[in-house]
Amino acid sequence: MFSDKARIIIRSGKGGDGHVSFRREKYVPDGGPDGGDGGDGGSVIFEVDKGLNTLTEYRHRRKFAAESGQEGGKHNCHGKKGQDIILKVPEGTVIREALSGKVIADMSGENQHFLVLRGGRGGAGNQHFATSTMQAPQYARPGKPAQELEVILELKVIADVGLVGFPNVGKSTLLSRVTNAQPKIANYHFTTLSPNLGVVDLGDDGFVIADIPGLIKGASEGVGLGLDFLRHIERTKVIIHMVDAASVEGCDPVEDIHAINKELVAYNPELAGRPQVIAANKIDAIWDKESDPVGRIRREFEPEGVKVFAISAVSGEGVEALLYHVKELLDATDREPTVFEPEFFPEFMAAGEEELAFTVSRSTKEANTYLVEGPRVEKMLGYTNLESEKGFAFFQKFLKDTGILKELEDAGIQEGDTVQVCNLSFIYYK
């Protein structure tokens, strides 16, 4: 069975404890401390495997743990580092924190290898605690604890074009005609159980198209497999609505298109703004030519700027014109794949207060300039794409939630002043 969602528990390795021991050698009766440091715990790493296209591996096993670091030994021996665990996922997998639903990482684009949970740091052996007044320390530092996190893995396929429509309107037939995909084709009232991907070759250029299954009325409310598959359309740039213009099954194509749009918008309102085109399929099966069902669809939707193409996925009639129009719509959009911005940072869970500290101060070199510095701010900027609208919105929310904005206001910042955050400068607006 196709699997595009999984809920698992991941755990990093605990850091090994530092060791307490003393030199005991012949002719050295009072040797100093020689306890070694503990090894760091293993980390949990997610990695894209382009040979995978499902999350089936995570359906039957729920817990995944890295190895803990070994304790330090005598004679200054350092404990062995715990082995990392590398979890392979298909490209397009979004990792979310289970409780909040916030995005930890999107395994897409350049993000092919991502460390989610870092192993605990190994503890220091007693050799580090010797002083002039304490020459035989009887203690060592324990290793840092492991981190555990429940996460949700969601596969959102990466395609330029999403092909949507109710079951049995001919989506699989069209996909098999225009791409190298080989979906199972049959006259079923049920739905395909997995998204089918194919590459449309238009000579000098082409695009990736995905048959998005699971669309039935009520899909956005969780009816049937709707929610399991609607997520796949979130990355697409152009949407093709496919309907049965001949009403072979007795359905009204105009009502079907309105119903599909309703499901898409209910799932994600942003989908309403995506470029769309309608493929009125099965024109070879229209027996009453005078009824002109394609003309009725055009009168309903073309005034809204949605072009309608009469096609036959079986014979190929009208298909080429449809594909070239889709290519024009794609050329007018940003073809970079949609990548979801991170919103949750697991490394903050285990960090001590000293690691999360930040400072807000007024610059002594530049007038009306305030400086924000600290490890937590640097980590956040390292994960966030400030050039994207969502990334910058997250950055603003971060400043508010951490109390940085309040400290800036307490320090006397005024509208129009400059805020410098780790070598990046922003103008402050209330």
Tab-separated table of C-alpha atoms in Angstrom:
chain	number	residue	atom	x	y	z
A	1	MET	CA	0.000	0.000	0.000
A	2	PHE	CA	1.151	3.526	-0.736
A	3	SER	CA	2.152	5.387	2.396
A	4	ASP	CA	2.704	9.137	2.433
A	5	LYS	CA	2.387	9.870	6.148
A	6	ALA	CA	3.992	8.351	9.236
A	7	ARG	CA	4.277	9.213	12.925
A	8	ILE	CA	7.493	8.119	14.622
A	9	ILE	CA	9.557	8.737	17.755
A	10	ILE	CA	13.212	9.632	17.313
A	11	ARG	CA	15.880	9.743	20.010
A	12	SER	CA	19.468	10.915	19.933
A	13	GLY	CA	22.223	9.189	21.935
A	14	LYS	CA	23.128	10.225	25.463
A	15	GLY	CA	26.618	11.615	25.967
A	16	GLY	CA	29.002	9.268	27.778
A	17	ASP	CA	29.900	10.155	31.374
A	18	GLY	CA	33.320	11.469	32.241
A	19	HIS	CA	35.506	9.001	34.165
A	20	VAL	CA	37.058	9.299	37.627
A	21	SER	CA	40.450	7.610	37.942
A	22	PHE	CA	44.047	8.323	39.053
A	23	ARG	CA	47.455	7.305	37.789
A	24	ARG	CA	48.633	4.186	39.546
A	25	GLU	CA	52.081	3.332	38.268
A	26	LYS	CA	55.200	1.862	39.782
A	27	TYR	CA	57.273	4.535	41.482
A	28	VAL	CA	54.382	7.024	41.129
A	29	PRO	CA	52.433	6.493	44.369
A	30	ASP	CA	50.457	9.723	44.176
A	31	GLY	CA	49.628	10.081	40.496
A	32	GLY	CA	47.249	12.780	39.400
A	33	PRO	CA	43.753	12.390	37.941
A	34	ASP	CA	43.610	10.701	34.524
A	35	GLY	CA	39.885	10.129	33.953
A	36	GLY	CA	38.989	10.457	30.257
A	37	ASP	CA	36.070	12.303	28.682
A	38	GLY	CA	32.898	10.538	27.639
A	39	GLY	CA	32.092	10.218	23.949
A	40	ASP	CA	29.369	12.322	22.332
A	41	GLY	CA	26.042	10.609	21.695
A	42	GLY	CA	24.964	9.805	18.149
A	43	SER	CA	22.686	12.188	16.264
A	44	VAL	CA	19.467	11.571	14.340
A	45	ILE	CA	19.900	12.577	10.699
A	46	PHE	CA	17.368	12.535	7.867
A	47	GLU	CA	18.684	12.016	4.351
A	48	VAL	CA	16.979	12.037	0.954
A	49	ASP	CA	17.100	8.767	-0.982
A	50	LYS	CA	16.019	9.414	-4.571
A	51	GLY	CA	15.262	5.730	-4.964
A	52	LEU	CA	12.381	5.934	-2.477
A	53	ASN	CA	8.884	7.155	-3.264
A	54	THR	CA	6.934	6.105	-0.160
A	55	LEU	CA	7.223	6.205	3.639
A	56	THR	CA	6.239	2.548	3.986
A	57	GLU	CA	9.349	1.728	6.035
A	58	TYR	CA	8.042	3.915	8.870
A	59	ARG	CA	4.559	2.368	9.037
A	60	HIS	CA	5.618	-0.801	10.859
A	61	ARG	CA	8.330	0.577	13.134
A	62	ARG	CA	7.763	3.574	15.382
A	63	LYS	CA	10.950	4.146	17.381
A	64	PHE	CA	14.372	5.035	16.016
A	65	ALA	CA	17.343	5.753	18.283
A	66	ALA	CA	20.976	6.708	17.786
A	67	GLU	CA	23.707	5.099	19.880
A	68	SER	CA	24.819	6.589	23.203
A	69	GLY	CA	28.419	7.661	23.716
A	70	GLN	CA	30.718	5.469	25.780
A	71	GLU	CA	31.992	6.444	29.204
A	72	GLY	CA	35.517	7.788	29.379
A	73	GLY	CA	38.246	5.472	30.639
A	74	LYS	CA	41.355	5.634	32.760
A	75	HIS	CA	44.699	6.729	31.344
A	76	ASN	CA	42.930	9.727	29.729
A	77	CYS	CA	41.092	7.425	27.295
A	78	HIS	CA	38.263	9.184	25.495
A	79	GLY	CA	34.971	7.281	25.235
A	80	LYS	CA	33.842	6.211	21.774
A	81	LYS	CA	31.307	8.454	20.042
A	82	GLY	CA	27.836	6.948	19.622
A	83	GLN	CA	26.903	6.003	16.074
A	84	ASP	CA	24.518	8.341	14.265
A	85	ILE	CA	21.270	6.963	12.885
A	86	ILE	CA	20.488	8.041	9.326
A	87	LEU	CA	16.831	7.823	8.320
A	88	LYS	CA	16.266	7.674	4.565
A	89	VAL	CA	13.193	9.431	3.187
A	90	PRO	CA	11.868	10.277	-0.297
A	91	GLU	CA	12.528	13.722	-1.684
A	92	GLY	CA	9.661	16.011	-0.755
A	93	THR	CA	9.228	14.676	2.785
A	94	VAL	CA	8.250	17.340	5.325
A	95	ILE	CA	9.236	16.657	8.951
A	96	ARG	CA	6.897	18.194	11.547
A	97	GLU	CA	6.906	18.272	15.344
A	98	ALA	CA	3.930	16.082	16.229
A	99	LEU	CA	2.400	18.158	19.031
A	100	SER	CA	2.452	21.591	17.382
A	101	GLY	CA	2.466	20.532	13.740
A	102	LYS	CA	5.288	23.002	13.080
A	103	VAL	CA	7.780	22.302	10.296
A	104	ILE	CA	11.226	21.124	11.394
A	105	ALA	CA	12.625	20.505	7.916
A	106	ASP	CA	11.514	20.106	4.317
A	107	MET	CA	13.664	17.521	2.558
A	108	SER	CA	13.509	19.237	-0.821
A	109	GLY	CA	15.717	21.289	-3.115
A	110	GLU	CA	19.193	21.705	-1.666
A	111	ASN	CA	18.144	20.264	1.695
A	112	GLN	CA	19.178	16.641	1.116
A	113	HIS	CA	20.806	15.956	4.505
A	114	PHE	CA	19.435	17.364	7.771
A	115	LEU	CA	20.436	16.820	11.396
A	116	VAL	CA	17.241	16.903	13.486
A	117	LEU	CA	18.429	15.778	16.937
A	118	ARG	CA	22.023	16.262	18.015
A	119	GLY	CA	23.550	13.692	20.345
A	120	GLY	CA	24.328	14.657	23.931
A	121	ARG	CA	27.805	16.038	24.572
A	122	GLY	CA	30.183	13.738	26.403
A	123	GLY	CA	31.039	14.627	30.006
A	124	ALA	CA	34.477	15.780	31.108
A	125	GLY	CA	36.711	13.380	33.056
A	126	ASN	CA	38.118	14.277	36.455
A	127	GLN	CA	41.451	15.330	34.919
A	128	HIS	CA	39.766	18.635	33.940
A	129	PHE	CA	38.858	19.533	37.525
A	130	ALA	CA	42.282	19.448	39.154
A	131	THR	CA	43.348	22.748	40.731
A	132	SER	CA	46.131	23.871	43.006
A	133	THR	CA	43.869	23.344	45.988
A	134	MET	CA	42.005	20.290	44.672
A	135	GLN	CA	44.647	17.997	43.216
A	136	ALA	CA	42.637	14.780	43.485
A	137	PRO	CA	39.079	15.556	42.314
A	138	GLN	CA	36.709	12.666	43.014
A	139	TYR	CA	34.096	13.708	40.503
A	140	ALA	CA	33.593	14.027	36.745
A	141	ARG	CA	30.898	15.613	34.639
A	142	PRO	CA	28.079	13.351	33.414
A	143	GLY	CA	27.228	13.276	29.725
A	144	LYS	CA	24.418	15.465	28.418
A	145	PRO	CA	21.079	13.645	28.206
A	146	ALA	CA	19.558	12.326	24.995
A	147	GLN	CA	16.806	14.204	23.187
A	148	GLU	CA	13.556	12.503	22.244
A	149	LEU	CA	10.956	13.862	19.880
A	150	GLU	CA	7.801	12.607	18.217
A	151	VAL	CA	7.614	13.727	14.610
A	152	ILE	CA	5.211	13.406	11.702
A	153	LEU	CA	6.624	12.631	8.266
A	154	GLU	CA	4.535	13.828	5.322
A	155	LEU	CA	5.420	13.168	1.711
A	156	LYS	CA	4.375	16.016	-0.569
A	157	VAL	CA	5.368	15.099	-4.107
A	158	ILE	CA	7.380	17.601	-6.121
A	159	ALA	CA	5.668	18.302	-9.431
A	160	ASP	CA	5.137	21.391	-11.589
A	161	VAL	CA	1.573	20.474	-12.512
A	162	GLY	CA	-1.183	18.805	-10.492
A	163	LEU	CA	-3.829	16.833	-12.387
A	164	VAL	CA	-7.061	16.777	-10.359
A	165	GLY	CA	-10.528	15.417	-10.948
A	166	PHE	CA	-12.987	12.937	-9.558
A	167	PRO	CA	-12.387	9.214	-10.106
A	168	ASN	CA	-12.981	7.768	-13.570
A	169	VAL	CA	-12.627	11.010	-15.557
A	170	GLY	CA	-9.527	9.791	-17.417
A	171	LYS	CA	-6.606	11.249	-15.467
A	172	SER	CA	-4.543	8.045	-15.569
A	173	THR	CA	-5.233	7.641	-19.286
A	174	LEU	CA	-4.010	11.173	-19.991
A	175	LEU	CA	-0.926	10.681	-17.842
A	176	SER	CA	0.011	7.472	-19.652
A	177	ARG	CA	-0.400	9.218	-23.036
A	178	VAL	CA	1.653	12.350	-22.350
A	179	THR	CA	4.395	10.974	-20.065
A	180	ASN	CA	6.548	7.930	-19.423
A	181	ALA	CA	4.393	6.973	-16.426
A	182	GLN	CA	2.540	3.673	-16.509
A	183	PRO	CA	-0.379	3.982	-14.096
A	184	LYS	CA	-2.939	1.209	-13.691
A	185	ILE	CA	-5.940	2.117	-15.826
A	186	ALA	CA	-9.414	0.657	-15.313
A	187	ASN	CA	-13.027	1.742	-15.072
A	188	TYR	CA	-13.116	2.041	-11.288
A	189	HIS	CA	-15.392	4.210	-9.182
A	190	PHE	CA	-12.747	4.087	-6.479
A	191	THR	CA	-9.482	5.979	-6.702
A	192	THR	CA	-5.848	5.335	-7.460
A	193	LEU	CA	-4.003	4.577	-4.230
A	194	SER	CA	-0.832	6.504	-5.034
A	195	PRO	CA	0.125	9.704	-6.871
A	196	ASN	CA	1.560	8.931	-10.293
A	197	LEU	CA	4.390	11.146	-11.555
A	198	GLY	CA	5.471	11.582	-15.151
A	199	VAL	CA	7.647	13.892	-17.242
A	200	VAL	CA	6.056	15.688	-20.201
A	201	ASP	CA	8.631	16.174	-22.975
A	202	LEU	CA	7.945	19.177	-25.211
A	203	GLY	CA	11.168	19.117	-27.185
A	204	ASP	CA	13.421	21.825	-25.771
A	205	ASP	CA	11.696	21.815	-22.407
A	206	GLY	CA	9.176	19.905	-20.338
A	207	PHE	CA	7.595	19.631	-16.930
A	208	VAL	CA	6.665	17.124	-14.230
A	209	ILE	CA	2.997	16.292	-13.867
A	210	ALA	CA	1.342	14.415	-10.989
A	211	ASP	CA	-2.021	12.676	-10.981
A	212	ILE	CA	-3.415	13.705	-7.571
A	213	PRO	CA	-5.739	10.905	-6.417
A	214	GLY	CA	-8.204	10.757	-3.564
A	215	LEU	CA	-10.468	13.609	-4.610
A	216	ILE	CA	-14.063	12.861	-3.687
A	217	LYS	CA	-16.646	15.144	-2.172
A	218	GLY	CA	-15.724	15.823	1.441
A	219	ALA	CA	-12.006	15.115	0.834
A	220	SER	CA	-10.927	18.294	2.642
A	221	GLU	CA	-12.901	17.145	5.702
A	222	GLY	CA	-11.079	13.820	5.802
A	223	VAL	CA	-13.626	11.762	3.865
A	224	GLY	CA	-12.031	8.770	2.168
A	225	LEU	CA	-8.342	9.240	1.396
A	226	GLY	CA	-8.765	12.932	0.641
A	227	LEU	CA	-6.528	14.464	3.298
A	228	ASP	CA	-3.869	11.818	2.677
A	229	PHE	CA	-3.498	12.975	-0.922
A	230	LEU	CA	-4.551	16.632	-1.013
A	231	ARG	CA	-1.179	17.539	0.510
A	232	HIS	CA	0.515	16.520	-2.738
A	233	ILE	CA	-0.975	19.468	-4.617
A	234	GLU	CA	0.579	22.067	-2.312
A	235	ARG	CA	3.859	22.211	-4.248
A	236	THR	CA	2.341	22.358	-7.746
A	237	LYS	CA	2.518	25.576	-9.764
A	238	VAL	CA	-0.364	24.915	-12.185
A	239	ILE	CA	-3.557	22.885	-11.696
A	240	ILE	CA	-5.325	20.964	-14.472
A	241	HIS	CA	-8.967	20.216	-13.680
A	242	MET	CA	-10.070	17.166	-15.642
A	243	VAL	CA	-13.782	16.470	-16.098
A	244	ASP	CA	-15.934	14.025	-18.017
A	245	ALA	CA	-17.472	16.343	-20.628
A	246	ALA	CA	-19.566	13.479	-22.030
A	247	SER	CA	-21.152	12.775	-18.618
A	248	VAL	CA	-20.617	9.055	-19.187
A	249	GLU	CA	-21.251	8.445	-15.477
A	250	GLY	CA	-24.190	10.849	-15.371
A	251	CYS	CA	-22.255	13.584	-13.542
A	252	ASP	CA	-22.526	17.280	-14.332
A	253	PRO	CA	-19.030	18.530	-15.382
A	254	VAL	CA	-19.722	22.123	-14.320
A	255	GLU	CA	-20.831	21.022	-10.857
A	256	ASP	CA	-17.810	18.714	-10.640
A	257	ILE	CA	-15.371	21.591	-11.275
A	258	HIS	CA	-17.045	23.770	-8.631
A	259	ALA	CA	-16.928	20.844	-6.200
A	260	ILE	CA	-13.211	20.254	-6.856
A	261	ASN	CA	-12.424	23.942	-6.341
A	262	LYS	CA	-14.382	23.893	-3.093
A	263	GLU	CA	-12.328	20.952	-1.793
A	264	LEU	CA	-9.015	22.564	-2.794
A	265	VAL	CA	-9.827	25.912	-1.180
A	266	ALA	CA	-11.153	24.242	1.974
A	267	TYR	CA	-7.860	22.381	2.296
A	268	ASN	CA	-5.605	25.348	1.537
A	269	PRO	CA	-7.015	28.774	0.509
A	270	GLU	CA	-3.732	29.622	-1.258
A	271	LEU	CA	-4.599	27.053	-3.927
A	272	ALA	CA	-7.316	29.380	-5.242
A	273	GLY	CA	-4.611	31.708	-6.555
A	274	ARG	CA	-2.756	29.068	-8.579
A	275	PRO	CA	-3.058	29.207	-12.402
A	276	GLN	CA	-5.680	26.718	-13.587
A	277	VAL	CA	-6.812	25.137	-16.833
A	278	ILE	CA	-9.740	22.808	-17.542
A	279	ALA	CA	-9.401	19.635	-19.610
A	280	ALA	CA	-12.879	18.643	-20.842
A	281	ASN	CA	-12.187	14.977	-21.539
A	282	LYS	CA	-14.050	12.188	-23.384
A	283	ILE	CA	-15.231	14.374	-26.283
A	284	ASP	CA	-15.033	11.214	-28.407
A	285	ALA	CA	-17.904	9.830	-26.293
A	286	ILE	CA	-20.271	12.809	-26.690
A	287	TRP	CA	-23.208	11.337	-28.585
A	288	ASP	CA	-25.458	14.415	-28.580
A	289	LYS	CA	-23.331	16.957	-30.476
A	290	GLU	CA	-26.067	19.617	-30.352
A	291	SER	CA	-25.987	19.805	-26.560
A	292	ASP	CA	-22.436	21.277	-26.713
A	293	PRO	CA	-21.308	20.407	-23.137
A	294	VAL	CA	-17.832	21.866	-23.789
A	295	GLY	CA	-19.392	25.199	-24.772
A	296	ARG	CA	-21.350	25.186	-21.510
A	297	ILE	CA	-18.142	24.650	-19.519
A	298	ARG	CA	-16.436	27.484	-21.426
A	299	ARG	CA	-19.299	29.897	-20.774
A	300	GLU	CA	-19.100	29.102	-17.075
A	301	PHE	CA	-15.341	29.350	-16.494
A	302	GLU	CA	-13.562	31.248	-19.287
A	303	PRO	CA	-14.992	34.631	-18.129
A	304	GLU	CA	-13.036	33.929	-14.904
A	305	GLY	CA	-9.814	33.601	-16.929
A	306	VAL	CA	-9.670	29.789	-16.840
A	307	LYS	CA	-9.152	28.381	-20.335
A	308	VAL	CA	-11.038	25.218	-21.352
A	309	PHE	CA	-9.604	22.603	-23.734
A	310	ALA	CA	-11.725	19.902	-25.346
A	311	ILE	CA	-9.671	16.709	-25.387
A	312	SER	CA	-9.797	12.966	-25.755
A	313	ALA	CA	-7.198	11.213	-23.623
A	314	VAL	CA	-7.895	8.015	-25.596
A	315	SER	CA	-7.371	9.375	-29.119
A	316	GLY	CA	-5.063	12.273	-28.239
A	317	GLU	CA	-7.300	14.918	-29.801
A	318	GLY	CA	-6.659	18.373	-28.308
A	319	VAL	CA	-3.986	17.117	-25.908
A	320	GLU	CA	-1.016	18.879	-27.529
A	321	ALA	CA	-2.702	22.300	-27.376
A	322	LEU	CA	-3.491	21.686	-23.685
A	323	LEU	CA	0.118	20.834	-22.865
A	324	TYR	CA	1.562	23.880	-24.614
A	325	HIS	CA	-0.885	26.152	-22.780
A	326	VAL	CA	0.174	24.582	-19.480
A	327	LYS	CA	3.804	25.221	-20.455
A	328	GLU	CA	2.951	28.919	-21.066
A	329	LEU	CA	1.357	29.156	-17.613
A	330	LEU	CA	4.445	27.569	-16.054
A	331	ASP	CA	6.780	29.949	-17.878
A	332	ALA	CA	4.888	32.845	-16.289
A	333	THR	CA	5.439	31.466	-12.770
A	334	ASP	CA	8.426	30.893	-10.534
A	335	ARG	CA	9.590	27.358	-11.372
A	336	GLU	CA	11.624	26.970	-8.192
A	337	PRO	CA	10.068	24.191	-6.086
A	338	THR	CA	8.013	25.256	-3.086
A	339	VAL	CA	10.016	24.574	0.080
A	340	PHE	CA	8.350	24.911	3.480
A	341	GLU	CA	10.182	27.123	5.947
A	342	PRO	CA	11.287	25.661	9.309
A	343	GLU	CA	9.211	26.745	12.310
A	344	PHE	CA	10.441	24.440	15.080
A	345	PHE	CA	14.038	24.018	16.231
A	346	PRO	CA	14.736	20.866	18.287
A	347	GLU	CA	18.185	22.022	19.398
A	348	PHE	CA	16.543	24.677	21.588
A	349	MET	CA	14.819	21.992	23.663
A	350	ALA	CA	18.005	20.800	25.360
A	351	ALA	CA	19.984	24.001	25.406
A	352	GLY	CA	20.712	25.555	28.777
A	353	GLU	CA	19.835	29.134	29.539
A	354	GLU	CA	23.408	30.228	28.948
A	355	GLU	CA	23.276	28.806	25.421
A	356	LEU	CA	20.007	30.564	24.614
A	357	ALA	CA	20.993	33.966	25.945
A	358	PHE	CA	20.867	37.060	23.759
A	359	THR	CA	21.841	40.657	24.352
A	360	VAL	CA	20.255	43.888	23.196
A	361	SER	CA	22.429	46.985	23.288
A	362	ARG	CA	22.752	50.410	21.748
A	363	SER	CA	25.596	50.849	19.283
A	364	THR	CA	28.407	53.125	20.419
A	365	LYS	CA	29.641	53.580	16.851
A	366	GLU	CA	26.483	54.382	14.888
A	367	ALA	CA	23.638	56.684	15.906
A	368	ASN	CA	20.098	55.288	16.254
A	369	THR	CA	21.370	51.716	15.862
A	370	TYR	CA	20.656	48.796	18.195
A	371	LEU	CA	22.556	45.515	18.292
A	372	VAL	CA	20.982	42.073	18.875
A	373	GLU	CA	23.497	39.297	19.467
A	374	GLY	CA	23.621	35.771	20.866
A	375	PRO	CA	23.846	32.087	19.900
A	376	ARG	CA	20.104	31.533	19.723
A	377	VAL	CA	19.621	34.376	17.263
A	378	GLU	CA	22.509	33.108	15.127
A	379	LYS	CA	21.033	29.591	15.047
A	380	MET	CA	17.628	30.906	14.038
A	381	LEU	CA	19.083	32.941	11.163
A	382	GLY	CA	21.024	29.909	9.992
A	383	TYR	CA	17.757	28.022	9.516
A	384	THR	CA	15.622	30.804	8.077
A	385	ASN	CA	15.368	32.132	4.528
A	386	LEU	CA	14.702	35.837	5.077
A	387	GLU	CA	14.198	36.384	1.349
A	388	SER	CA	10.904	34.476	1.433
A	389	GLU	CA	7.727	36.044	2.794
A	390	LYS	CA	7.051	33.134	5.178
A	391	GLY	CA	10.650	33.119	6.390
A	392	PHE	CA	10.606	36.827	7.197
A	393	ALA	CA	7.230	36.481	8.952
A	394	PHE	CA	8.734	33.723	11.102
A	395	PHE	CA	11.725	35.960	11.871
A	396	GLN	CA	9.413	38.729	13.109
A	397	LYS	CA	7.429	36.274	15.239
A	398	PHE	CA	10.690	34.919	16.691
A	399	LEU	CA	11.765	38.418	17.772
A	400	LYS	CA	8.411	38.921	19.504
A	401	ASP	CA	8.132	35.485	21.147
A	402	THR	CA	11.658	35.563	22.590
A	403	GLY	CA	11.188	39.008	24.136
A	404	ILE	CA	13.759	40.702	21.877
A	405	LEU	CA	11.250	43.277	20.608
A	406	LYS	CA	10.258	44.179	24.168
A	407	GLU	CA	13.905	44.642	25.159
A	408	LEU	CA	14.461	46.865	22.126
A	409	GLU	CA	11.480	48.989	23.151
A	410	ASP	CA	12.715	49.110	26.756
A	411	ALA	CA	16.096	50.261	25.428
A	412	GLY	CA	14.361	53.225	23.764
A	413	ILE	CA	14.183	52.221	20.092
A	414	GLN	CA	12.096	54.541	17.905
A	415	GLU	CA	10.395	54.003	14.558
A	416	GLY	CA	12.952	54.394	11.755
A	417	ASP	CA	15.903	53.308	13.908
A	418	THR	CA	18.204	50.519	12.696
A	419	VAL	CA	18.349	47.062	14.264
A	420	GLN	CA	21.499	45.083	13.502
A	421	VAL	CA	21.089	41.321	13.978
A	422	CYS	CA	24.248	39.301	13.355
A	423	ASN	CA	25.534	41.575	10.579
A	424	LEU	CA	22.063	41.978	9.033
A	425	SER	CA	20.421	45.385	9.284
A	426	PHE	CA	16.670	46.138	9.497
A	427	ILE	CA	14.613	49.300	9.912
A	428	TYR	CA	12.336	49.222	12.964
A	429	TYR	CA	8.628	49.969	12.442
A	430	LYS	CA	6.141	49.879	15.308
